[in-house]
Amino acid sequence: MNSMRKLTEIITIIFPLTGIFLMLYLAIPFLYLESYFPMKPYIDTKFSEDFKPENFEIIKKGMNKSEVEIILGKPLKYSTKIESSVQPHDTNISIYAGDGKSNWGDFAWKSFDVYYNKNNIFVDKKTQWWYD
């Protein structure tokens, strides 16, 4: 009987503590703006309609813009101006992902950018996490 009472006491202490730790674990991402959300990394990354991150590795330098778009789809935005601090000089950019997908929080997001020379030949690509 004494061991049953101890077990009941332990359960009475452990269950509420487990609940508190679980709530804290789930709430911590909301305490920091633009934090990385490990349970759903792309929670705040808005992709172009047909884009899939795994296809980003398939494209190769030297492809023309049409060939790249067959693999990646149409970008969210195409620009002949400098759009990013990491954009190489004298290139045009196709932007395949942006910030703002989540309606209920502000989290980190991942960019996927493709750079073309003036002849629309693929010369570089960059992807990175942004915490802005």
PDB file of N, CA and C in Angstrom, residues 20-122:
ATOM      1  N   ILE A  20       3.895  21.175 -18.454  1.00  0.00           N
ATOM      2  CA  ILE A  20       4.531  22.493 -18.443  1.00  0.00           C
ATOM      3  C   ILE A  20       5.717  22.521 -19.408  1.00  0.00           C
ATOM      4  N   PHE A  21       6.566  21.501 -19.369  1.00  0.00           N
ATOM      5  CA  PHE A  21       7.716  21.447 -20.273  1.00  0.00           C
ATOM      6  C   PHE A  21       7.266  21.371 -21.737  1.00  0.00           C
ATOM      7  N   LEU A  22       6.219  20.612 -22.015  1.00  0.00           N
ATOM      8  CA  LEU A  22       5.707  20.512 -23.376  1.00  0.00           C
ATOM      9  C   LEU A  22       5.178  21.859 -23.854  1.00  0.00           C
ATOM     10  N   MET A  23       4.436  22.563 -23.017  1.00  0.00           N
ATOM     11  CA  MET A  23       3.921  23.886 -23.399  1.00  0.00           C
ATOM     12  C   MET A  23       5.059  24.865 -23.642  1.00  0.00           C
ATOM     13  N   LEU A  24       6.085  24.829 -22.808  1.00  0.00           N
ATOM     14  CA  LEU A  24       7.233  25.712 -23.000  1.00  0.00           C
ATOM     15  C   LEU A  24       7.966  25.383 -24.298  1.00  0.00           C
ATOM     16  N   TYR A  25       8.123  24.100 -24.578  1.00  0.00           N
ATOM     17  CA  TYR A  25       8.806  23.683 -25.804  1.00  0.00           C
ATOM     18  C   TYR A  25       8.061  24.182 -27.039  1.00  0.00           C
ATOM     19  N   LEU A  26       6.750  24.100 -27.009  1.00  0.00           N
ATOM     20  CA  LEU A  26       5.957  24.556 -28.151  1.00  0.00           C
ATOM     21  C   LEU A  26       5.855  26.078 -28.221  1.00  0.00           C
ATOM     22  N   ALA A  27       5.960  26.745 -27.081  1.00  0.00           N
ATOM     23  CA  ALA A  27       5.791  28.199 -27.052  1.00  0.00           C
ATOM     24  C   ALA A  27       7.082  28.963 -27.322  1.00  0.00           C
ATOM     25  N   ILE A  28       8.225  28.353 -27.086  1.00  0.00           N
ATOM     26  CA  ILE A  28       9.503  29.063 -27.226  1.00  0.00           C
ATOM     27  C   ILE A  28       9.676  29.711 -28.597  1.00  0.00           C
ATOM     28  N   PRO A  29       9.317  29.042 -29.719  1.00  0.00           N
ATOM     29  CA  PRO A  29       9.489  29.732 -31.003  1.00  0.00           C
ATOM     30  C   PRO A  29       8.709  31.036 -31.102  1.00  0.00           C
ATOM     31  N   PHE A  30       7.599  31.141 -30.395  1.00  0.00           N
ATOM     32  CA  PHE A  30       6.792  32.347 -30.471  1.00  0.00           C
ATOM     33  C   PHE A  30       7.367  33.478 -29.622  1.00  0.00           C
ATOM     34  N   LEU A  31       8.288  33.161 -28.752  1.00  0.00           N
ATOM     35  CA  LEU A  31       8.881  34.191 -27.913  1.00  0.00           C
ATOM     36  C   LEU A  31       9.933  34.994 -28.658  1.00  0.00           C
ATOM     37  N   TYR A  32      10.461  34.428 -29.740  1.00  0.00           N
ATOM     38  CA  TYR A  32      11.501  35.089 -30.515  1.00  0.00           C
ATOM     39  C   TYR A  32      10.994  35.344 -31.929  1.00  0.00           C
ATOM     40  N   LEU A  33      10.993  36.582 -32.330  1.00  0.00           N
ATOM     41  CA  LEU A  33      10.577  36.895 -33.686  1.00  0.00           C
ATOM     42  C   LEU A  33      11.600  36.363 -34.672  1.00  0.00           C
ATOM     43  N   GLU A  34      11.112  35.895 -35.781  1.00  0.00           N
ATOM     44  CA  GLU A  34      11.942  35.382 -36.869  1.00  0.00           C
ATOM     45  C   GLU A  34      12.840  34.222 -36.435  1.00  0.00           C
ATOM     46  N   SER A  35      12.375  33.406 -35.532  1.00  0.00           N
ATOM     47  CA  SER A  35      13.171  32.258 -35.124  1.00  0.00           C
ATOM     48  C   SER A  35      12.921  31.086 -36.067  1.00  0.00           C
ATOM     49  N   TYR A  36      13.872  30.181 -36.117  1.00  0.00           N
ATOM     50  CA  TYR A  36      13.760  28.958 -36.898  1.00  0.00           C
ATOM     51  C   TYR A  36      12.826  28.021 -36.155  1.00  0.00           C
ATOM     52  N   PHE A  37      11.849  27.468 -36.844  1.00  0.00           N
ATOM     53  CA  PHE A  37      10.856  26.577 -36.230  1.00  0.00           C
ATOM     54  C   PHE A  37      11.172  25.143 -36.660  1.00  0.00           C
ATOM     55  N   PRO A  38      11.883  24.373 -35.826  1.00  0.00           N
ATOM     56  CA  PRO A  38      12.402  23.069 -36.260  1.00  0.00           C
ATOM     57  C   PRO A  38      11.327  22.048 -36.627  1.00  0.00           C
ATOM     58  N   MET A  39      10.138  22.166 -36.053  1.00  0.00           N
ATOM     59  CA  MET A  39       9.098  21.182 -36.360  1.00  0.00           C
ATOM     60  C   MET A  39       8.506  21.382 -37.759  1.00  0.00           C
ATOM     61  N   LYS A  40       8.648  22.582 -38.313  1.00  0.00           N
ATOM     62  CA  LYS A  40       8.175  22.870 -39.665  1.00  0.00           C
ATOM     63  C   LYS A  40       9.051  23.995 -40.226  1.00  0.00           C
ATOM     64  N   PRO A  41      10.242  23.648 -40.745  1.00  0.00           N
ATOM     65  CA  PRO A  41      11.223  24.666 -41.138  1.00  0.00           C
ATOM     66  C   PRO A  41      10.710  25.701 -42.141  1.00  0.00           C
ATOM     67  N   TYR A  42       9.861  25.310 -43.079  1.00  0.00           N
ATOM     68  CA  TYR A  42       9.386  26.240 -44.108  1.00  0.00           C
ATOM     69  C   TYR A  42       8.059  26.898 -43.728  1.00  0.00           C
ATOM     70  N   ILE A  43       7.770  27.005 -42.437  1.00  0.00           N
ATOM     71  CA  ILE A  43       6.494  27.521 -41.972  1.00  0.00           C
ATOM     72  C   ILE A  43       6.207  28.940 -42.470  1.00  0.00           C
ATOM     73  N   ASP A  44       7.242  29.750 -42.676  1.00  0.00           N
ATOM     74  CA  ASP A  44       7.036  31.137 -43.099  1.00  0.00           C
ATOM     75  C   ASP A  44       7.655  31.427 -44.469  1.00  0.00           C
ATOM     76  N   THR A  45       7.974  30.355 -45.228  1.00  0.00           N
ATOM     77  CA  THR A  45       8.549  30.512 -46.559  1.00  0.00           C
ATOM     78  C   THR A  45       7.458  30.318 -47.604  1.00  0.00           C
ATOM     79  N   LYS A  46       7.222  31.360 -48.381  1.00  0.00           N
ATOM     80  CA  LYS A  46       6.222  31.302 -49.452  1.00  0.00           C
ATOM     81  C   LYS A  46       6.946  30.952 -50.740  1.00  0.00           C
ATOM     82  N   PHE A  47       6.586  29.810 -51.353  1.00  0.00           N
ATOM     83  CA  PHE A  47       7.224  29.352 -52.586  1.00  0.00           C
ATOM     84  C   PHE A  47       6.385  29.732 -53.806  1.00  0.00           C
ATOM     85  N   SER A  48       7.061  29.843 -54.957  1.00  0.00           N
ATOM     86  CA  SER A  48       6.312  30.012 -56.204  1.00  0.00           C
ATOM     87  C   SER A  48       5.497  28.734 -56.433  1.00  0.00           C
ATOM     88  N   GLU A  49       4.512  28.841 -57.285  1.00  0.00           N
ATOM     89  CA  GLU A  49       3.486  27.803 -57.410  1.00  0.00           C
ATOM     90  C   GLU A  49       4.016  26.381 -57.613  1.00  0.00           C
ATOM     91  N   ASP A  50       4.932  26.171 -58.540  1.00  0.00           N
ATOM     92  CA  ASP A  50       5.401  24.814 -58.856  1.00  0.00           C
ATOM     93  C   ASP A  50       6.760  24.471 -58.250  1.00  0.00           C
ATOM     94  N   PHE A  51       7.314  25.362 -57.449  1.00  0.00           N
ATOM     95  CA  PHE A  51       8.662  25.161 -56.916  1.00  0.00           C
ATOM     96  C   PHE A  51       8.690  24.102 -55.821  1.00  0.00           C
ATOM     97  N   LYS A  52       9.735  23.250 -55.890  1.00  0.00           N
ATOM     98  CA  LYS A  52      10.008  22.263 -54.847  1.00  0.00           C
ATOM     99  C   LYS A  52      11.481  22.412 -54.470  1.00  0.00           C
ATOM    100  N   PRO A  53      11.773  22.622 -53.178  1.00  0.00           N
ATOM    101  CA  PRO A  53      13.169  22.837 -52.768  1.00  0.00           C
ATOM    102  C   PRO A  53      14.141  21.756 -53.242  1.00  0.00           C
ATOM    103  N   GLU A  54      13.693  20.519 -53.302  1.00  0.00           N
ATOM    104  CA  GLU A  54      14.598  19.436 -53.712  1.00  0.00           C
ATOM    105  C   GLU A  54      15.042  19.573 -55.177  1.00  0.00           C
ATOM    106  N   ASN A  55      14.268  20.266 -56.012  1.00  0.00           N
ATOM    107  CA  ASN A  55      14.646  20.462 -57.412  1.00  0.00           C
ATOM    108  C   ASN A  55      15.727  21.526 -57.589  1.00  0.00           C
ATOM    109  N   PHE A  56      15.961  22.305 -56.552  1.00  0.00           N
ATOM    110  CA  PHE A  56      16.960  23.375 -56.637  1.00  0.00           C
ATOM    111  C   PHE A  56      18.354  22.816 -56.908  1.00  0.00           C
ATOM    112  N   GLU A  57      18.623  21.607 -56.439  1.00  0.00           N
ATOM    113  CA  GLU A  57      19.936  20.984 -56.641  1.00  0.00           C
ATOM    114  C   GLU A  57      20.109  20.423 -58.046  1.00  0.00           C
ATOM    115  N   ILE A  58      19.018  20.275 -58.785  1.00  0.00           N
ATOM    116  CA  ILE A  58      19.081  19.663 -60.120  1.00  0.00           C
ATOM    117  C   ILE A  58      19.630  20.626 -61.167  1.00  0.00           C
ATOM    118  N   ILE A  59      19.330  21.911 -61.018  1.00  0.00           N
ATOM    119  CA  ILE A  59      19.740  22.866 -62.058  1.00  0.00           C
ATOM    120  C   ILE A  59      21.266  23.024 -62.068  1.00  0.00           C
ATOM    121  N   LYS A  60      21.804  23.202 -63.265  1.00  0.00           N
ATOM    122  CA  LYS A  60      23.256  23.289 -63.448  1.00  0.00           C
ATOM    123  C   LYS A  60      23.624  24.577 -64.185  1.00  0.00           C
ATOM    124  N   LYS A  61      24.761  25.145 -63.821  1.00  0.00           N
ATOM    125  CA  LYS A  61      25.271  26.350 -64.496  1.00  0.00           C
ATOM    126  C   LYS A  61      25.379  26.091 -65.994  1.00  0.00           C
ATOM    127  N   GLY A  62      25.016  27.116 -66.770  1.00  0.00           N
ATOM    128  CA  GLY A  62      25.062  27.011 -68.230  1.00  0.00           C
ATOM    129  C   GLY A  62      23.696  26.761 -68.849  1.00  0.00           C
ATOM    130  N   MET A  63      22.732  26.313 -68.047  1.00  0.00           N
ATOM    131  CA  MET A  63      21.371  26.141 -68.576  1.00  0.00           C
ATOM    132  C   MET A  63      20.795  27.513 -68.909  1.00  0.00           C
ATOM    133  N   ASN A  64      19.890  27.541 -69.884  1.00  0.00           N
ATOM    134  CA  ASN A  64      19.222  28.813 -70.151  1.00  0.00           C
ATOM    135  C   ASN A  64      17.990  28.935 -69.239  1.00  0.00           C
ATOM    136  N   LYS A  65      17.417  30.119 -69.226  1.00  0.00           N
ATOM    137  CA  LYS A  65      16.299  30.405 -68.323  1.00  0.00           C
ATOM    138  C   LYS A  65      15.119  29.447 -68.559  1.00  0.00           C
ATOM    139  N   SER A  66      14.820  29.124 -69.798  1.00  0.00           N
ATOM    140  CA  SER A  66      13.703  28.220 -70.108  1.00  0.00           C
ATOM    141  C   SER A  66      13.944  26.823 -69.525  1.00  0.00           C
ATOM    142  N   GLU A  67      15.172  26.336 -69.643  1.00  0.00           N
ATOM    143  CA  GLU A  67      15.499  25.015 -69.092  1.00  0.00           C
ATOM    144  C   GLU A  67      15.350  25.005 -67.572  1.00  0.00           C
ATOM    145  N   VAL A  68      15.801  26.068 -66.926  1.00  0.00           N
ATOM    146  CA  VAL A  68      15.682  26.162 -65.468  1.00  0.00           C
ATOM    147  C   VAL A  68      14.210  26.185 -65.058  1.00  0.00           C
ATOM    148  N   GLU A  69      13.401  26.945 -65.793  1.00  0.00           N
ATOM    149  CA  GLU A  69      11.980  27.056 -65.438  1.00  0.00           C
ATOM    150  C   GLU A  69      11.203  25.768 -65.686  1.00  0.00           C
ATOM    151  N   ILE A  70      11.679  24.920 -66.585  1.00  0.00           N
ATOM    152  CA  ILE A  70      11.053  23.602 -66.757  1.00  0.00           C
ATOM    153  C   ILE A  70      11.227  22.793 -65.470  1.00  0.00           C
ATOM    154  N   ILE A  71      12.375  22.927 -64.832  1.00  0.00           N
ATOM    155  CA  ILE A  71      12.664  22.167 -63.610  1.00  0.00           C
ATOM    156  C   ILE A  71      12.054  22.821 -62.373  1.00  0.00           C
ATOM    157  N   LEU A  72      12.197  24.142 -62.251  1.00  0.00           N
ATOM    158  CA  LEU A  72      11.779  24.840 -61.031  1.00  0.00           C
ATOM    159  C   LEU A  72      10.392  25.469 -61.119  1.00  0.00           C
ATOM    160  N   GLY A  73       9.892  25.664 -62.315  1.00  0.00           N
ATOM    161  CA  GLY A  73       8.631  26.389 -62.491  1.00  0.00           C
ATOM    162  C   GLY A  73       8.904  27.875 -62.615  1.00  0.00           C
ATOM    163  N   LYS A  74       7.841  28.645 -62.759  1.00  0.00           N
ATOM    164  CA  LYS A  74       7.968  30.105 -62.853  1.00  0.00           C
ATOM    165  C   LYS A  74       8.295  30.664 -61.475  1.00  0.00           C
ATOM    166  N   PRO A  75       9.163  31.681 -61.408  1.00  0.00           N
ATOM    167  CA  PRO A  75       9.523  32.267 -60.111  1.00  0.00           C
ATOM    168  C   PRO A  75       8.415  33.160 -59.561  1.00  0.00           C
ATOM    169  N   LEU A  76       8.524  33.488 -58.282  1.00  0.00           N
ATOM    170  CA  LEU A  76       7.639  34.491 -57.691  1.00  0.00           C
ATOM    171  C   LEU A  76       7.881  35.841 -58.343  1.00  0.00           C
ATOM    172  N   LYS A  77       9.160  36.101 -58.647  1.00  0.00           N
ATOM    173  CA  LYS A  77       9.538  37.400 -59.188  1.00  0.00           C
ATOM    174  C   LYS A  77      10.793  37.242 -60.030  1.00  0.00           C
ATOM    175  N   TYR A  78      10.838  37.980 -61.133  1.00  0.00           N
ATOM    176  CA  TYR A  78      12.041  38.055 -61.959  1.00  0.00           C
ATOM    177  C   TYR A  78      12.410  39.523 -62.064  1.00  0.00           C
ATOM    178  N   SER A  79      13.673  39.831 -61.868  1.00  0.00           N
ATOM    179  CA  SER A  79      14.079  41.227 -61.874  1.00  0.00           C
ATOM    180  C   SER A  79      15.436  41.414 -62.531  1.00  0.00           C
ATOM    181  N   THR A  80      15.575  42.543 -63.188  1.00  0.00           N
ATOM    182  CA  THR A  80      16.863  42.916 -63.772  1.00  0.00           C
ATOM    183  C   THR A  80      17.620  43.865 -62.845  1.00  0.00           C
ATOM    184  N   LYS A  81      17.023  44.184 -61.690  1.00  0.00           N
ATOM    185  CA  LYS A  81      17.661  45.071 -60.711  1.00  0.00           C
ATOM    186  C   LYS A  81      18.270  44.233 -59.580  1.00  0.00           C
ATOM    187  N   ILE A  82      19.128  44.865 -58.799  1.00  0.00           N
ATOM    188  CA  ILE A  82      19.673  44.205 -57.608  1.00  0.00           C
ATOM    189  C   ILE A  82      18.538  44.081 -56.584  1.00  0.00           C
ATOM    190  N   GLU A  83      18.254  42.860 -56.162  1.00  0.00           N
ATOM    191  CA  GLU A  83      17.165  42.589 -55.229  1.00  0.00           C
ATOM    192  C   GLU A  83      17.654  42.060 -53.889  1.00  0.00           C
ATOM    193  N   SER A  84      18.908  41.680 -53.825  1.00  0.00           N
ATOM    194  CA  SER A  84      19.408  41.001 -52.635  1.00  0.00           C
ATOM    195  C   SER A  84      20.853  41.406 -52.373  1.00  0.00           C
ATOM    196  N   SER A  85      21.208  41.419 -51.108  1.00  0.00           N
ATOM    197  CA  SER A  85      22.582  41.763 -50.733  1.00  0.00           C
ATOM    198  C   SER A  85      23.582  40.686 -51.144  1.00  0.00           C
ATOM    199  N   VAL A  86      23.110  39.495 -51.453  1.00  0.00           N
ATOM    200  CA  VAL A  86      24.017  38.415 -51.859  1.00  0.00           C
ATOM    201  C   VAL A  86      24.025  38.206 -53.375  1.00  0.00           C
ATOM    202  N   GLN A  87      23.308  39.049 -54.107  1.00  0.00           N
ATOM    203  CA  GLN A  87      23.224  38.909 -55.558  1.00  0.00           C
ATOM    204  C   GLN A  87      24.525  39.314 -56.231  1.00  0.00           C
ATOM    205  N   PRO A  88      25.072  38.450 -57.107  1.00  0.00           N
ATOM    206  CA  PRO A  88      26.281  38.826 -57.843  1.00  0.00           C
ATOM    207  C   PRO A  88      26.018  40.038 -58.750  1.00  0.00           C
ATOM    208  N   HIS A  89      27.051  40.847 -58.992  1.00  0.00           N
ATOM    209  CA  HIS A  89      26.914  42.028 -59.854  1.00  0.00           C
ATOM    210  C   HIS A  89      26.627  41.598 -61.294  1.00  0.00           C
ATOM    211  N   ASP A  90      25.946  42.459 -62.021  1.00  0.00           N
ATOM    212  CA  ASP A  90      25.644  42.247 -63.440  1.00  0.00           C
ATOM    213  C   ASP A  90      24.850  40.969 -63.697  1.00  0.00           C
ATOM    214  N   THR A  91      23.907  40.675 -62.823  1.00  0.00           N
ATOM    215  CA  THR A  91      23.049  39.516 -63.040  1.00  0.00           C
ATOM    216  C   THR A  91      21.582  39.914 -62.883  1.00  0.00           C
ATOM    217  N   ASN A  92      20.726  39.119 -63.508  1.00  0.00           N
ATOM    218  CA  ASN A  92      19.295  39.198 -63.302  1.00  0.00           C
ATOM    219  C   ASN A  92      18.940  38.090 -62.314  1.00  0.00           C
ATOM    220  N   ILE A  93      17.817  38.232 -61.651  1.00  0.00           N
ATOM    221  CA  ILE A  93      17.496  37.279 -60.594  1.00  0.00           C
ATOM    222  C   ILE A  93      16.075  36.737 -60.744  1.00  0.00           C
ATOM    223  N   SER A  94      15.940  35.438 -60.534  1.00  0.00           N
ATOM    224  CA  SER A  94      14.635  34.800 -60.376  1.00  0.00           C
ATOM    225  C   SER A  94      14.511  34.405 -58.912  1.00  0.00           C
ATOM    226  N   ILE A  95      13.465  34.902 -58.275  1.00  0.00           N
ATOM    227  CA  ILE A  95      13.249  34.659 -56.851  1.00  0.00           C
ATOM    228  C   ILE A  95      12.146  33.618 -56.714  1.00  0.00           C
ATOM    229  N   TYR A  96      12.473  32.478 -56.095  1.00  0.00           N
ATOM    230  CA  TYR A  96      11.523  31.369 -55.990  1.00  0.00           C
ATOM    231  C   TYR A  96      10.881  31.239 -54.614  1.00  0.00           C
ATOM    232  N   ALA A  97      11.329  32.018 -53.656  1.00  0.00           N
ATOM    233  CA  ALA A  97      10.754  31.939 -52.312  1.00  0.00           C
ATOM    234  C   ALA A  97      10.862  33.286 -51.631  1.00  0.00           C
ATOM    235  N   GLY A  98       9.925  33.538 -50.733  1.00  0.00           N
ATOM    236  CA  GLY A  98       9.924  34.793 -50.011  1.00  0.00           C
ATOM    237  C   GLY A  98       9.357  34.630 -48.611  1.00  0.00           C
ATOM    238  N   ASP A  99       9.341  35.702 -47.890  1.00  0.00           N
ATOM    239  CA  ASP A  99       8.868  35.749 -46.507  1.00  0.00           C
ATOM    240  C   ASP A  99       7.351  35.932 -46.475  1.00  0.00           C
ATOM    241  N   GLY A 100       6.721  35.488 -45.373  1.00  0.00           N
ATOM    242  CA  GLY A 100       5.333  35.853 -45.127  1.00  0.00           C
ATOM    243  C   GLY A 100       4.280  34.791 -45.339  1.00  0.00           C
ATOM    244  N   LYS A 101       4.644  33.515 -45.363  1.00  0.00           N
ATOM    245  CA  LYS A 101       3.635  32.476 -45.566  1.00  0.00           C
ATOM    246  C   LYS A 101       2.739  32.297 -44.331  1.00  0.00           C
ATOM    247  N   SER A 102       3.325  32.354 -43.159  1.00  0.00           N
ATOM    248  CA  SER A 102       2.573  32.095 -41.927  1.00  0.00           C
ATOM    249  C   SER A 102       1.675  33.288 -41.585  1.00  0.00           C
ATOM    250  N   ASN A 103       0.430  32.980 -41.272  1.00  0.00           N
ATOM    251  CA  ASN A 103      -0.530  34.014 -40.872  1.00  0.00           C
ATOM    252  C   ASN A 103      -0.558  34.225 -39.365  1.00  0.00           C
ATOM    253  N   TRP A 104       0.089  33.368 -38.610  1.00  0.00           N
ATOM    254  CA  TRP A 104      -0.033  33.429 -37.143  1.00  0.00           C
ATOM    255  C   TRP A 104       1.289  33.597 -36.414  1.00  0.00           C
ATOM    256  N   GLY A 105       2.368  33.816 -37.137  1.00  0.00           N
ATOM    257  CA  GLY A 105       3.655  34.030 -36.483  1.00  0.00           C
ATOM    258  C   GLY A 105       4.661  34.556 -37.482  1.00  0.00           C
ATOM    259  N   ASP A 106       5.754  35.078 -36.983  1.00  0.00           N
ATOM    260  CA  ASP A 106       6.814  35.603 -37.825  1.00  0.00           C
ATOM    261  C   ASP A 106       8.062  34.765 -37.590  1.00  0.00           C
ATOM    262  N   PHE A 107       8.386  33.923 -38.547  1.00  0.00           N
ATOM    263  CA  PHE A 107       9.475  32.964 -38.395  1.00  0.00           C
ATOM    264  C   PHE A 107      10.543  33.204 -39.448  1.00  0.00           C
ATOM    265  N   ALA A 108      11.667  32.523 -39.275  1.00  0.00           N
ATOM    266  CA  ALA A 108      12.722  32.562 -40.282  1.00  0.00           C
ATOM    267  C   ALA A 108      12.190  31.946 -41.576  1.00  0.00           C
ATOM    268  N   TRP A 109      12.743  32.391 -42.690  1.00  0.00           N
ATOM    269  CA  TRP A 109      12.337  31.851 -43.982  1.00  0.00           C
ATOM    270  C   TRP A 109      13.584  31.607 -44.822  1.00  0.00           C
ATOM    271  N   LYS A 110      13.442  30.763 -45.834  1.00  0.00           N
ATOM    272  CA  LYS A 110      14.592  30.391 -46.654  1.00  0.00           C
ATOM    273  C   LYS A 110      14.413  30.896 -48.075  1.00  0.00           C
ATOM    274  N   SER A 111      15.427  31.604 -48.563  1.00  0.00           N
ATOM    275  CA  SER A 111      15.391  32.110 -49.937  1.00  0.00           C
ATOM    276  C   SER A 111      15.990  31.076 -50.892  1.00  0.00           C
ATOM    277  N   PHE A 112      15.474  31.089 -52.111  1.00  0.00           N
ATOM    278  CA  PHE A 112      15.988  30.273 -53.212  1.00  0.00           C
ATOM    279  C   PHE A 112      16.054  31.192 -54.436  1.00  0.00           C
ATOM    280  N   ASP A 113      17.258  31.634 -54.792  1.00  0.00           N
ATOM    281  CA  ASP A 113      17.447  32.601 -55.867  1.00  0.00           C
ATOM    282  C   ASP A 113      18.325  32.011 -56.968  1.00  0.00           C
ATOM    283  N   VAL A 114      17.959  32.311 -58.204  1.00  0.00           N
ATOM    284  CA  VAL A 114      18.722  31.874 -59.374  1.00  0.00           C
ATOM    285  C   VAL A 114      19.163  33.124 -60.120  1.00  0.00           C
ATOM    286  N   TYR A 115      20.446  33.167 -60.514  1.00  0.00           N
ATOM    287  CA  TYR A 115      21.013  34.332 -61.175  1.00  0.00           C
ATOM    288  C   TYR A 115      21.376  34.000 -62.620  1.00  0.00           C
ATOM    289  N   TYR A 116      21.054  34.945 -63.506  1.00  0.00           N
ATOM    290  CA  TYR A 116      21.321  34.792 -64.934  1.00  0.00           C
ATOM    291  C   TYR A 116      22.180  35.961 -65.416  1.00  0.00           C
ATOM    292  N   ASN A 117      22.990  35.696 -66.428  1.00  0.00           N
ATOM    293  CA  ASN A 117      23.720  36.799 -67.056  1.00  0.00           C
ATOM    294  C   ASN A 117      22.774  37.526 -68.010  1.00  0.00           C
ATOM    295  N   LYS A 118      23.287  38.497 -68.726  1.00  0.00           N
ATOM    296  CA  LYS A 118      22.446  39.317 -69.629  1.00  0.00           C
ATOM    297  C   LYS A 118      21.842  38.501 -70.774  1.00  0.00           C
ATOM    298  N   ASN A 119      22.410  37.331 -71.062  1.00  0.00           N
ATOM    299  CA  ASN A 119      21.885  36.452 -72.120  1.00  0.00           C
ATOM    300  C   ASN A 119      20.928  35.392 -71.573  1.00  0.00           C
ATOM    301  N   ASN A 120      20.507  35.556 -70.329  1.00  0.00           N
ATOM    302  CA  ASN A 120      19.602  34.613 -69.650  1.00  0.00           C
ATOM    303  C   ASN A 120      20.185  33.205 -69.534  1.00  0.00           C
ATOM    304  N   ILE A 121      21.486  33.142 -69.287  1.00  0.00           N
ATOM    305  CA  ILE A 121      22.160  31.872 -69.005  1.00  0.00           C
ATOM    306  C   ILE A 121      22.399  31.807 -67.501  1.00  0.00           C
ATOM    307  N   PHE A 122      22.036  30.683 -66.911  1.00  0.00           N
ATOM    308  CA  PHE A 122      22.166  30.472 -65.464  1.00  0.00           C
ATOM    309  C   PHE A 122      23.647  30.473 -65.073  1.00  0.00           C
TER     310      PHE A 122
END
